XYZ file of C-alpha atoms in Angstrom:
724
model
C 0.000 0.000 0.000
C 1.452 3.389 -0.996
C 1.786 6.416 1.234
C -1.132 8.879 1.037
C -0.570 11.841 -1.287
C -1.121 15.500 -0.406
C -4.407 15.326 -2.317
C -5.499 12.451 -0.048
C -4.761 14.472 3.082
C -6.753 17.443 1.739
C -9.646 15.165 0.775
C -9.698 13.733 4.284
C -10.000 17.206 5.807
C -6.383 17.871 6.830
C -5.306 21.520 6.792
C -1.527 20.902 6.768
C -0.690 18.116 4.273
C 3.057 18.553 4.696
C 2.892 18.043 8.464
C 0.571 15.099 7.887
C 3.130 13.519 5.578
C 5.820 13.692 8.271
C 3.545 12.073 10.860
C 2.503 9.434 8.337
C 6.135 8.406 7.878
C 6.347 7.662 11.609
C 3.195 5.530 11.416
C 4.453 3.596 8.412
C 7.535 2.639 10.408
C 5.242 0.923 12.915
C 3.129 -0.945 10.380
C 2.911 -0.627 6.594
C -0.428 0.777 5.491
C -1.119 2.272 8.914
C -0.926 5.871 7.626
C -3.601 5.256 4.999
C -5.952 3.619 7.476
C -5.439 6.263 10.165
C -5.877 9.118 7.675
C -9.219 7.725 6.515
C -10.385 7.152 10.073
C -9.448 10.686 11.129
C -11.445 12.208 8.271
C -14.552 12.173 10.477
C -12.818 13.556 13.590
C -12.900 17.110 14.920
C -9.207 17.838 14.283
C -7.596 15.377 11.835
C -4.221 17.193 11.906
C -3.870 17.013 15.667
C -5.223 13.479 15.741
C -2.571 12.262 13.289
C 0.228 13.839 15.340
C -1.192 12.189 18.466
C -1.312 8.834 16.648
C 2.335 9.194 15.664
C 3.317 10.192 19.213
C 1.352 7.249 20.612
C 3.077 4.875 18.227
C 6.467 6.284 19.226
C 5.663 6.131 22.954
C 4.569 2.523 23.205
C 3.381 -0.693 21.645
C 0.108 -0.374 19.722
C 0.135 -3.924 18.443
C -2.864 -4.596 20.659
C -5.013 -2.897 18.066
C -6.425 -5.139 15.398
C -7.192 -3.475 12.063
C -10.577 -5.181 12.019
C -11.677 -3.942 15.431
C -13.814 -0.900 16.245
C -11.042 0.248 18.571
C -9.204 1.931 15.701
C -12.214 4.110 14.886
C -12.732 4.998 18.540
C -9.068 5.845 18.939
C -9.128 8.098 15.858
C -12.173 10.013 17.056
C -10.739 10.263 20.567
C -7.329 11.593 19.497
C -8.893 13.915 16.918
C -11.449 15.164 19.456
C -9.285 15.674 22.545
C -5.743 17.018 22.528
C -5.836 16.681 26.324
C -6.433 12.927 26.255
C -3.850 12.664 23.464
C -1.166 14.077 25.782
C -2.170 11.620 28.488
C -2.000 8.727 26.031
C 1.695 9.360 25.468
C 2.316 8.770 29.179
C 0.198 5.637 29.512
C -0.443 4.197 26.036
C -1.484 0.851 27.495
C -4.424 2.542 29.269
C -5.683 4.062 26.044
C -5.436 0.713 24.290
C -7.530 -0.816 27.089
C -10.411 1.672 26.903
C -10.716 1.582 23.121
C -10.874 -2.177 22.634
C -14.242 -2.775 21.013
C -17.477 -0.776 21.420
C -17.621 1.371 24.557
C -20.766 1.791 26.599
C -21.888 4.895 28.419
C -23.822 2.758 30.878
C -20.771 0.852 32.131
C -18.187 2.922 33.988
C -14.914 1.270 35.095
C -14.751 0.517 38.808
C -12.395 3.310 39.866
C -12.872 2.582 43.537
C -11.948 -1.105 43.317
C -8.875 -0.348 41.211
C -7.560 2.326 43.560
C -8.118 0.329 46.737
C -6.289 -2.631 45.218
C -3.227 -0.444 44.678
C -0.232 0.072 46.982
C -1.201 2.744 49.593
C 1.899 4.699 48.647
C 0.686 5.103 45.076
C -3.078 5.295 45.597
C -3.358 9.045 44.933
C -1.560 8.755 41.601
C -3.475 5.601 40.721
C -6.695 7.551 41.334
C -5.574 10.106 38.755
C -4.774 7.420 36.173
C -8.014 5.566 36.865
C -10.037 8.759 36.491
C -8.511 9.608 33.118
C -8.918 6.041 31.926
C -12.621 6.175 32.802
C -12.933 9.625 31.195
C -11.343 8.340 27.999
C -13.803 5.448 27.914
C -16.761 7.817 28.152
C -15.272 10.152 25.545
C -14.657 7.244 23.166
C -18.297 6.158 23.410
C -19.572 9.735 23.171
C -17.462 10.745 20.159
C -18.309 7.559 18.258
C -22.048 7.864 18.964
C -23.973 8.546 15.727
C -26.496 10.682 17.655
C -24.771 12.314 20.652
C -27.712 14.676 21.231
C -30.030 11.743 21.885
C -27.578 10.137 24.327
C -26.665 13.396 26.100
C -28.277 12.331 29.384
C -26.404 9.008 29.357
C -23.119 10.835 28.796
C -23.846 13.228 31.670
C -24.825 10.378 33.999
C -21.654 8.454 33.147
C -19.533 11.550 33.820
C -21.344 11.993 37.135
C -20.676 8.373 38.081
C -16.909 8.781 37.718
C -17.008 12.007 39.739
C -18.890 10.191 42.495
C -16.366 7.361 42.374
C -13.382 9.724 42.523
C -14.754 11.533 45.595
C -15.590 8.202 47.268
C -12.056 6.932 46.655
C -10.562 10.230 47.850
C -12.503 9.974 51.121
C -11.211 6.452 51.767
C -7.631 7.509 51.006
C -7.998 10.641 53.170
C -9.344 8.658 56.116
C -6.010 6.815 56.192
C -4.135 10.126 56.296
C -6.182 12.138 58.838
C -5.734 11.303 62.523
C -8.895 10.330 64.419
C -10.951 10.140 61.220
C -12.559 6.967 62.539
C -14.300 9.069 65.208
C -16.650 10.803 62.754
C -19.324 10.159 60.191
C -18.574 12.153 57.049
C -21.057 12.668 54.230
C -20.727 14.561 50.946
C -23.737 16.184 49.272
C -23.407 17.014 45.579
C -25.004 20.208 44.236
C -25.363 21.790 40.812
C -24.926 19.683 37.704
C -23.185 16.902 39.610
C -26.046 16.825 42.104
C -28.539 16.469 39.260
C -26.416 13.764 37.557
C -25.916 15.985 34.509
C -22.169 16.645 34.792
C -19.905 18.040 32.064
C -16.470 16.708 31.159
C -15.012 19.423 33.401
C -17.950 20.381 35.640
C -17.611 22.416 38.775
C -17.876 19.754 41.489
C -20.030 21.698 43.964
C -20.450 19.984 47.338
C -21.455 20.381 50.969
C -19.834 18.439 53.813
C -21.897 17.105 56.726
C -20.348 15.522 59.827
C -21.538 13.829 62.980
C -19.712 12.024 65.785
C -19.443 8.291 65.133
C -21.315 6.069 67.568
C -19.271 3.253 69.090
C -21.020 0.787 71.403
C -23.850 3.225 71.923
C -21.604 6.166 72.801
C -20.464 9.163 70.749
C -16.821 8.791 69.804
C -16.297 12.542 70.139
C -18.122 15.819 70.735
C -19.866 17.752 67.965
C -17.106 20.383 68.074
C -14.434 17.696 67.690
C -16.373 16.145 64.815
C -16.333 19.506 63.032
C -12.580 19.874 63.630
C -11.761 16.385 62.356
C -14.257 16.712 59.508
C -12.653 19.969 58.406
C -9.245 18.277 58.189
C -10.769 15.333 56.308
C -12.596 17.584 53.837
C -9.447 19.606 53.196
C -7.495 16.411 52.500
C -10.182 15.139 50.104
C -10.096 18.425 48.209
C -6.288 18.334 48.056
C -6.248 14.774 46.713
C -8.520 15.795 43.852
C -6.920 19.124 42.983
C -3.198 18.819 43.732
C -0.717 18.315 40.881
C 1.676 15.348 40.918
C 3.697 13.569 38.248
C 0.407 11.860 37.316
C -1.303 15.209 36.763
C -4.453 16.393 38.515
C -8.192 15.677 38.429
C -10.344 18.737 39.205
C -11.107 21.100 42.057
C -13.916 20.477 44.499
C -15.869 23.677 45.169
C -17.509 24.043 48.586
C -18.423 27.749 48.307
C -22.159 27.026 48.084
C -22.049 25.997 51.756
C -23.715 28.156 54.438
C -22.064 31.593 54.582
C -19.993 30.730 51.495
C -16.205 30.890 51.665
C -16.436 32.769 54.987
C -18.351 29.945 56.687
C -17.089 26.709 58.273
C -16.084 24.078 55.713
C -18.166 21.401 57.454
C -21.182 21.466 59.760
C -23.254 19.013 61.682
C -26.781 18.252 60.519
C -28.158 20.358 63.395
C -25.909 23.251 62.364
C -27.146 22.962 58.796
C -30.762 22.964 59.922
C -30.300 26.069 62.078
C -28.711 27.977 59.222
C -31.229 27.103 56.525
C -34.246 27.613 58.782
C -33.049 30.954 60.108
C -30.478 32.624 57.898
C -30.411 31.291 54.355
C -31.158 33.671 51.504
C -33.656 32.953 48.739
C -31.034 31.961 46.138
C -29.559 29.354 48.481
C -32.752 27.307 48.327
C -32.667 27.397 44.549
C -29.100 26.046 44.769
C -30.346 23.182 46.971
C -32.858 22.063 44.319
C -30.261 19.631 42.952
C -28.860 18.359 46.283
C -27.993 14.630 46.230
C -26.191 12.248 48.582
C -22.907 11.689 46.721
C -20.230 9.919 48.746
C -18.940 8.982 52.181
C -21.641 8.258 54.743
C -24.560 8.249 52.294
C -27.205 7.959 55.034
C -25.849 11.112 56.714
C -25.733 12.958 53.384
C -29.264 11.775 52.647
C -30.310 13.114 56.045
C -29.298 16.580 54.860
C -31.175 16.118 51.556
C -34.307 15.029 53.434
C -33.976 17.972 55.828
C -33.557 20.599 53.116
C -36.237 19.320 50.707
C -39.283 20.768 52.547
C -37.517 24.130 52.768
C -36.701 24.048 49.050
C -40.296 23.290 48.071
C -41.727 26.115 50.163
C -39.033 28.668 49.299
C -41.048 30.191 46.449
C -43.520 31.744 48.878
C -40.778 33.567 50.774
C -41.017 37.366 50.348
C -39.487 38.511 47.086
C -38.427 35.027 45.962
C -39.294 35.417 42.277
C -38.038 39.012 42.123
C -34.767 37.978 43.789
C -34.282 35.126 41.325
C -34.928 37.447 38.402
C -32.517 40.049 39.774
C -29.835 37.415 40.361
C -30.027 36.242 36.745
C -29.799 39.822 35.477
C -26.820 40.453 37.750
C -24.975 37.382 36.433
C -25.398 38.594 32.840
C -24.234 42.102 33.749
C -21.018 40.764 35.306
C -19.864 38.920 32.178
C -16.883 40.789 30.647
C -18.048 42.637 27.553
C -15.545 40.824 25.325
C -17.069 37.494 26.388
C -20.766 38.379 26.610
C -21.562 37.253 23.067
C -19.436 34.104 23.317
C -20.511 32.614 26.646
C -22.547 29.442 26.076
C -23.238 29.011 29.783
C -23.866 32.439 31.312
C -24.576 34.648 28.292
C -28.047 35.808 27.263
C -29.844 32.861 25.686
C -27.302 30.416 27.107
C -27.563 27.333 29.293
C -28.292 29.290 32.462
C -31.391 30.868 30.935
C -32.882 27.450 30.230
C -31.847 26.108 33.630
C -33.227 29.100 35.536
C -36.480 29.034 33.543
C -37.017 25.385 34.431
C -36.021 25.847 38.068
C -38.271 28.844 38.707
C -41.292 27.002 37.306
C -40.424 23.937 39.359
C -40.012 25.902 42.579
C -43.240 27.892 42.154
C -45.512 25.087 40.964
C -43.688 22.173 42.587
C -44.968 23.263 45.990
C -48.136 21.326 45.220
C -47.276 19.298 42.149
C -44.718 16.733 43.259
C -44.436 15.468 39.683
C -42.205 18.474 39.001
C -39.665 17.694 41.712
C -36.908 16.432 39.436
C -33.337 17.737 39.774
C -32.096 17.389 36.171
C -32.918 20.201 33.752
C -34.157 18.088 30.834
C -36.162 15.777 33.088
C -37.711 18.801 34.800
C -38.483 20.434 31.456
C -40.114 17.244 30.175
C -42.340 17.162 33.258
C -43.284 20.821 32.810
C -44.253 20.085 29.212
C -46.144 16.900 30.054
C -48.277 18.557 32.752
C -49.050 21.763 30.862
C -46.764 24.282 32.568
C -44.826 24.858 29.343
C -46.301 24.660 25.859
C -45.352 21.642 23.767
C -43.802 23.672 20.945
C -42.003 26.051 23.301
C -40.782 23.157 25.412
C -39.502 21.229 22.403
C -37.604 24.308 21.172
C -36.112 24.889 24.613
C -35.051 21.237 24.996
C -33.526 21.125 21.515
C -31.545 24.323 22.099
C -30.392 23.128 25.533
C -29.171 19.787 24.185
C -27.268 21.509 21.384
C -25.638 24.026 23.724
C -24.668 21.276 26.183
C -23.095 19.325 23.308
C -21.077 22.405 22.294
C -19.972 22.793 25.912
C -18.922 19.130 26.073
C -16.900 19.284 22.878
C -15.155 22.520 23.896
C -14.163 21.139 27.298
C -13.126 17.758 25.959
C -10.663 19.120 23.399
C -8.248 20.757 25.850
C -9.631 19.097 29.015
C -10.182 22.582 30.405
C -13.254 24.152 31.962
C -14.513 26.619 29.374
C -17.858 27.859 28.109
C -16.662 30.315 25.487
C -17.208 29.932 21.767
C -13.901 30.135 19.871
C -13.072 33.318 18.027
C -10.539 31.836 15.596
C -11.485 30.101 12.347
C -9.610 26.911 13.245
C -11.328 26.617 16.626
C -14.778 27.150 15.109
C -14.058 24.631 12.331
C -12.935 22.055 14.879
C -16.062 22.644 16.970
C -18.274 22.400 13.874
C -16.741 19.063 12.842
C -17.102 17.717 16.391
C -20.895 18.166 16.228
C -21.361 16.869 12.704
C -21.107 20.124 10.729
C -18.567 20.963 8.056
C -17.940 24.695 8.230
C -17.178 27.203 10.990
C -19.999 29.549 9.992
C -22.520 26.701 10.305
C -21.840 26.079 13.976
C -21.719 29.799 14.713
C -25.091 30.366 13.034
C -26.628 27.331 14.782
C -25.426 28.543 18.182
C -26.749 32.063 17.629
C -30.114 30.696 16.486
C -30.371 28.517 19.581
C -29.452 31.454 21.850
C -32.103 33.671 20.257
C -34.778 31.002 20.793
C -33.771 30.427 24.410
C -33.672 34.150 25.188
C -37.162 34.693 23.741
C -38.655 31.797 25.695
C -36.714 32.634 28.874
C -38.018 36.205 28.899
C -41.564 34.966 28.441
C -41.345 32.316 31.170
C -38.967 33.839 33.688
C -40.522 37.289 33.818
C -44.185 36.237 33.618
C -46.445 38.150 36.038
C -48.447 34.950 36.459
C -45.381 33.270 37.956
C -44.868 36.027 40.509
C -48.581 36.076 41.381
C -48.754 32.313 42.016
C -45.566 32.455 44.080
C -47.100 35.068 46.392
C -49.983 32.759 47.327
C -49.067 30.670 50.376
C -49.146 26.917 49.814
C -51.643 26.571 52.648
C -54.099 28.738 50.744
C -53.751 26.821 47.481
C -54.413 23.453 49.126
C -57.747 24.068 50.898
C -60.680 21.947 51.990
C -64.044 22.904 50.523
C -65.060 24.633 53.760
C -61.762 26.515 53.979
C -61.995 27.398 50.288
C -65.467 28.877 50.853
C -64.121 31.033 53.671
C -61.135 32.055 51.561
C -63.297 32.993 48.553
C -65.601 35.060 50.743
C -62.587 36.829 52.223
C -61.350 37.610 48.716
C -64.642 39.335 47.973
C -66.813 36.739 46.251
C -70.432 37.246 47.280
C -71.474 33.698 46.326
C -68.586 31.357 47.237
C -70.665 28.256 46.451
C -71.192 29.414 42.879
C -67.509 30.331 42.639
C -66.553 26.817 43.751
C -68.820 25.348 41.077
C -67.113 27.466 38.442
C -63.682 26.408 39.720
C -64.677 22.739 39.713
C -66.043 22.987 36.160
C -62.825 24.588 34.949
C -60.390 22.219 36.676
C -62.207 18.885 36.644
C -60.599 16.024 34.740
C -57.176 15.050 33.484
C -57.141 16.998 30.212
C -54.371 19.455 29.363
C -56.969 22.250 29.643
C -57.772 21.188 33.217
C -54.048 20.962 34.078
C -53.405 24.486 32.830
C -56.501 25.869 34.562
C -55.318 24.400 37.862
C -52.087 26.363 37.394
C -53.830 29.601 36.438
C -56.711 29.802 38.879
C -54.821 30.513 42.117
C -53.591 33.782 40.606
C -56.697 34.457 38.493
C -59.037 34.254 41.477
C -57.082 37.016 43.187
C -56.958 39.169 40.064
C -60.687 38.738 39.418
C -61.429 39.523 43.077
C -59.541 42.806 42.716
C -62.270 44.033 40.327
C -65.613 45.557 41.358
C -67.696 42.462 40.526
C -65.755 39.235 41.211
C -68.754 36.906 40.908
C -69.727 38.175 37.467
C -66.081 38.195 36.427
C -65.528 34.546 37.388
C -68.737 33.492 35.636
C -67.689 35.381 32.505
C -64.236 33.827 32.635
C -65.747 30.358 32.846
C -68.007 31.070 29.880
C -65.148 32.419 27.772
C -62.870 29.557 28.828
C -65.486 26.939 27.995
C -66.082 28.529 24.607
C -62.344 28.608 23.869
C -61.241 25.635 25.961
C -60.275 23.523 22.987
C -58.484 26.410 21.270
C -54.715 26.034 21.737
C -54.261 29.795 21.334
C -56.340 30.633 24.406
C -54.641 28.307 26.875
C -51.177 29.068 25.515
C -51.776 32.814 25.593
C -53.132 32.778 29.144
C -50.111 30.886 30.404
C -47.367 32.427 28.287
C -48.293 35.858 26.953
C -47.133 38.251 29.639
C -50.006 40.085 31.322
C -52.882 38.632 29.291
C -54.352 36.565 32.131
C -54.196 39.489 34.562
C -55.696 41.912 32.039
C -58.472 39.486 31.115
C -59.407 39.043 34.780
C -59.579 42.784 35.304
C -61.704 43.402 32.208
C -64.203 40.626 32.960
C -64.664 41.595 36.608
C -65.019 45.315 35.819
C -67.458 45.489 32.912
C -70.485 43.355 32.114
C -70.578 45.190 28.797
C -67.024 44.106 27.879
C -67.754 40.601 29.154
C -70.869 40.351 26.982
C -68.900 41.482 23.913
C -66.279 38.820 24.585
C -68.861 36.109 25.223
C -70.481 36.783 21.843
C -67.114 36.275 20.123
C -64.670 34.645 22.579
C -61.832 34.662 20.063
C -61.844 38.449 20.400
C -59.814 37.928 23.584
C -56.889 38.375 21.184
C -57.400 42.137 21.363
C -55.951 42.059 24.892
C -52.583 41.189 23.399
C -52.370 44.841 22.392
C -51.963 46.724 19.163
C -53.201 50.061 17.930
C -56.479 50.698 16.172
C -55.930 49.948 12.483
C -57.443 51.528 9.402
C -61.009 50.422 10.048
C -62.457 52.216 7.069
C -60.153 50.335 4.720
C -60.704 47.034 6.532
C -64.483 47.300 6.250
C -64.301 48.568 2.661
C -62.299 45.441 1.792
C -65.035 43.318 3.354
C -67.733 44.998 1.278
C -65.653 44.726 -1.892
C -64.991 41.057 -1.274
C -68.467 39.849 -0.314
C -70.693 42.490 -1.945
C -74.384 41.880 -1.272
C -73.663 38.544 0.398
C -75.218 38.490 3.925
C -71.755 37.762 5.279
C -70.780 41.368 4.594
C -73.191 42.686 7.205
C -72.249 39.922 9.643
C -68.552 40.725 9.353
C -69.180 44.468 9.711
C -71.102 43.851 12.956
C -68.474 41.416 14.251
C -65.692 43.889 13.492
C -67.577 46.620 15.306
C -67.972 44.364 18.393
C -64.273 43.496 18.296
C -63.300 47.167 18.190
C -65.757 48.067 20.934
C -64.103 45.412 23.102
C -60.640 46.702 22.253
C -61.636 50.259 23.225
C -63.408 49.105 26.404
C -60.456 46.950 27.469
C -57.995 49.802 26.876
C -60.301 52.088 28.856
C -60.525 49.660 31.793
C -56.788 48.943 31.793
C -55.970 52.654 31.661
C -53.956 52.611 28.463
C -56.118 55.346 26.879
C -57.797 58.378 28.479
C -61.428 59.494 28.292
C -60.812 61.794 25.320
C -59.216 58.985 23.338
C -62.163 56.723 24.186
C -64.630 59.298 22.809
C -62.572 59.856 19.675
C -62.085 56.138 18.957
C -65.791 55.394 19.503
C -66.609 58.182 17.071
C -64.124 56.909 14.499
C -65.537 53.406 14.871
C -69.016 54.778 14.157
C -67.609 56.627 11.125
C -66.139 53.449 9.686
C -69.215 51.343 10.446
C -71.640 53.804 8.846
C -69.326 54.248 5.852
C -69.315 50.498 5.209
C -73.036 50.163 5.870
C -73.827 53.015 3.469
C -71.631 51.482 0.754
C -73.283 48.111 1.213
C -76.804 49.610 1.220
C -76.206 51.696 -1.913
C -75.113 48.545 -3.754
C -78.460 46.938 -2.977
C -80.435 49.793 -4.537
C -80.097 50.149 -8.284
C -79.392 53.701 -9.352
C -78.851 54.889 -5.774
C -77.945 58.587 -5.836
C -74.747 60.073 -4.408
C -75.332 60.753 -0.720
C -73.464 61.998 2.323
C -73.947 61.412 6.048
C -73.526 64.371 8.381
C -72.737 63.435 11.990
C -74.551 65.430 14.645
C -74.569 65.615 18.422
C -71.874 63.769 20.320
C -70.945 61.853 17.228
C -70.445 65.054 15.309
C -68.261 66.445 18.085
C -66.232 63.203 18.331
C -67.193 62.808 21.972
C -69.307 59.662 21.878
C -69.909 57.413 24.851
C -70.503 53.647 24.728
C -74.296 54.083 24.726
C -74.468 57.205 22.559
C -76.948 57.384 19.693
C -75.513 58.031 16.246
C -77.443 61.221 15.429
C -77.078 62.019 11.766
C -78.459 63.787 8.728
C -78.387 62.398 5.183
C -77.803 64.773 2.304
C -78.462 63.922 -1.368
C -76.614 65.458 -4.266
C -79.919 66.318 -6.013
C -82.534 66.873 -3.341
C -85.095 68.180 -5.858
C -85.357 64.910 -7.768
C -88.289 62.857 -6.360
C -86.840 59.603 -7.714
C -83.483 60.340 -6.084
C -85.241 61.087 -2.820
C -87.220 57.825 -3.080
C -84.082 55.738 -3.741
C -82.147 57.620 -1.088
C -84.855 56.815 1.445
C -84.710 53.189 0.390
C -80.939 53.158 0.980
């Protein structure tokens, strides 16, 4: 087999054919034909040039005869070395390890037993063996991930596998540390994972956020030490665990453990007892700290002690949304994070930037925390699992939810590929052409501009949906209602409704039952809306009539996707609708006659009514539908004016003027239609009088007018004019 030509290297996607030729010579010295095979295999990798150099270095560093040309291991190795320069460097130190993890198909569901391997090692080398075992496991996951034909579909499996090795590393580090810290046997020591690791959705280089919980060990029914001593020993043990994971040795490092989400942050004690944790979170914790605890999970060490913390914090997490200012604080915190991003990075940050991963995660979490107080189906720590539950139970629209999930998966995949290449924690899109091309190829695209455009499109979608969900007034309104008032007995509900201002609580309960009964998506969404809607309707002058009108409109539009979606998602629509229906029987009656006219509450200025109605007449002519559409349009515009009047977006003078203009347009269309029905109808004009003439009409004003004919002396013209 001949050596590949420069044309071959270019065809396979190599950018530097000359450098490729030099590396190929080294491969040919190992096995004839190896350069051709490796070049073809690397053609589907993220960085063929770097992958070929890594192959040559690997061949020079050790024996690769363990690879069989007919095995899938060659393909996995090519994708691994072309997708991660970091793992390529490691492979030169321990080539035998890389051979081991790429023998045959890898599985994301089977993680090597790091713990067993480390504990079987010589105690003097256990810390270094932990580093090698971690990277070997990481390479196995990366090999399976990079060779997966649909990495977006298997994203959760990849994240879970990465979480498993992080759990195993911390577990092994605790066991090693216990042998190095005096008196460690006197304490129970549990580690609680937070953030992405807590939710089992880790990245290749995730922040490993943890809390440490300690208690005195119990020996023969007696405490082995005091609580204060347990904290002292636990602090030394935690520090040693963190050092084992983060310190650099000849075998490299793993990652840093971050304990700054603990009570009082970096200024607080590194470890606390369970009682100390309870005191802090019940008395001193800020709103954002409960959001951080949403993903708490027993991770390592004394799992029952760690689980004790998780069980203790859960009730506080799921009632946190009713704390004063919870939603406003969460919104302000997200805005503050965006504002602190350096300006040169703001448009490149996949994680923290506007439309990035954090926007999806915060949108899901805020909905979970507000609605999960009652709906335990939403109490899921992982973002995609939580989003799927929100979609399934009607809290997020199907289309919106699908867009959000798709964008989140894509952005997580970009994050994974960026971190995997250098084995560095980064969330920034590359700025150089080579970096963008490499990223594009790693996610199945060919050109740099493709991945850049796809990322920007995903960010725009996320930002639009995040702003709709995260800043919804409905969300804040539901959060302000105490859980005890949402979950009421019928008797308590009657008392509560009467206190809100409903004169007939029994009738109100019947309306509520009719709206929320059943397992349909409509009933699910109504159960979400009504706690806030009842308060908004009660704020109007006639709550009973408002609730009845809302039920009638909802029943008329209940099967219309627009109505339910708009109520839940479209900003202030639900609040405005409640106010209009409970304020004006007239507006309610207009809406009940044509429920779809609720769309006018979405806003918009009065259009060119004269032209709109003229188009109707021109299209339908003498057809009875012309008159029907003219009347329907008039009712729609009356509702729009009335709603704007009630909501205070126009003043009394504007109301009078718009009512007058509506009468102008209606009479213009009616006159045109009537003249067409009378053959030889004479030219005629309508003169507005009274309030209409002065453009100061009220809702119940008569349209006083005078009709003038062009030829008032012609009896036939007068007769036909009268007929018109």
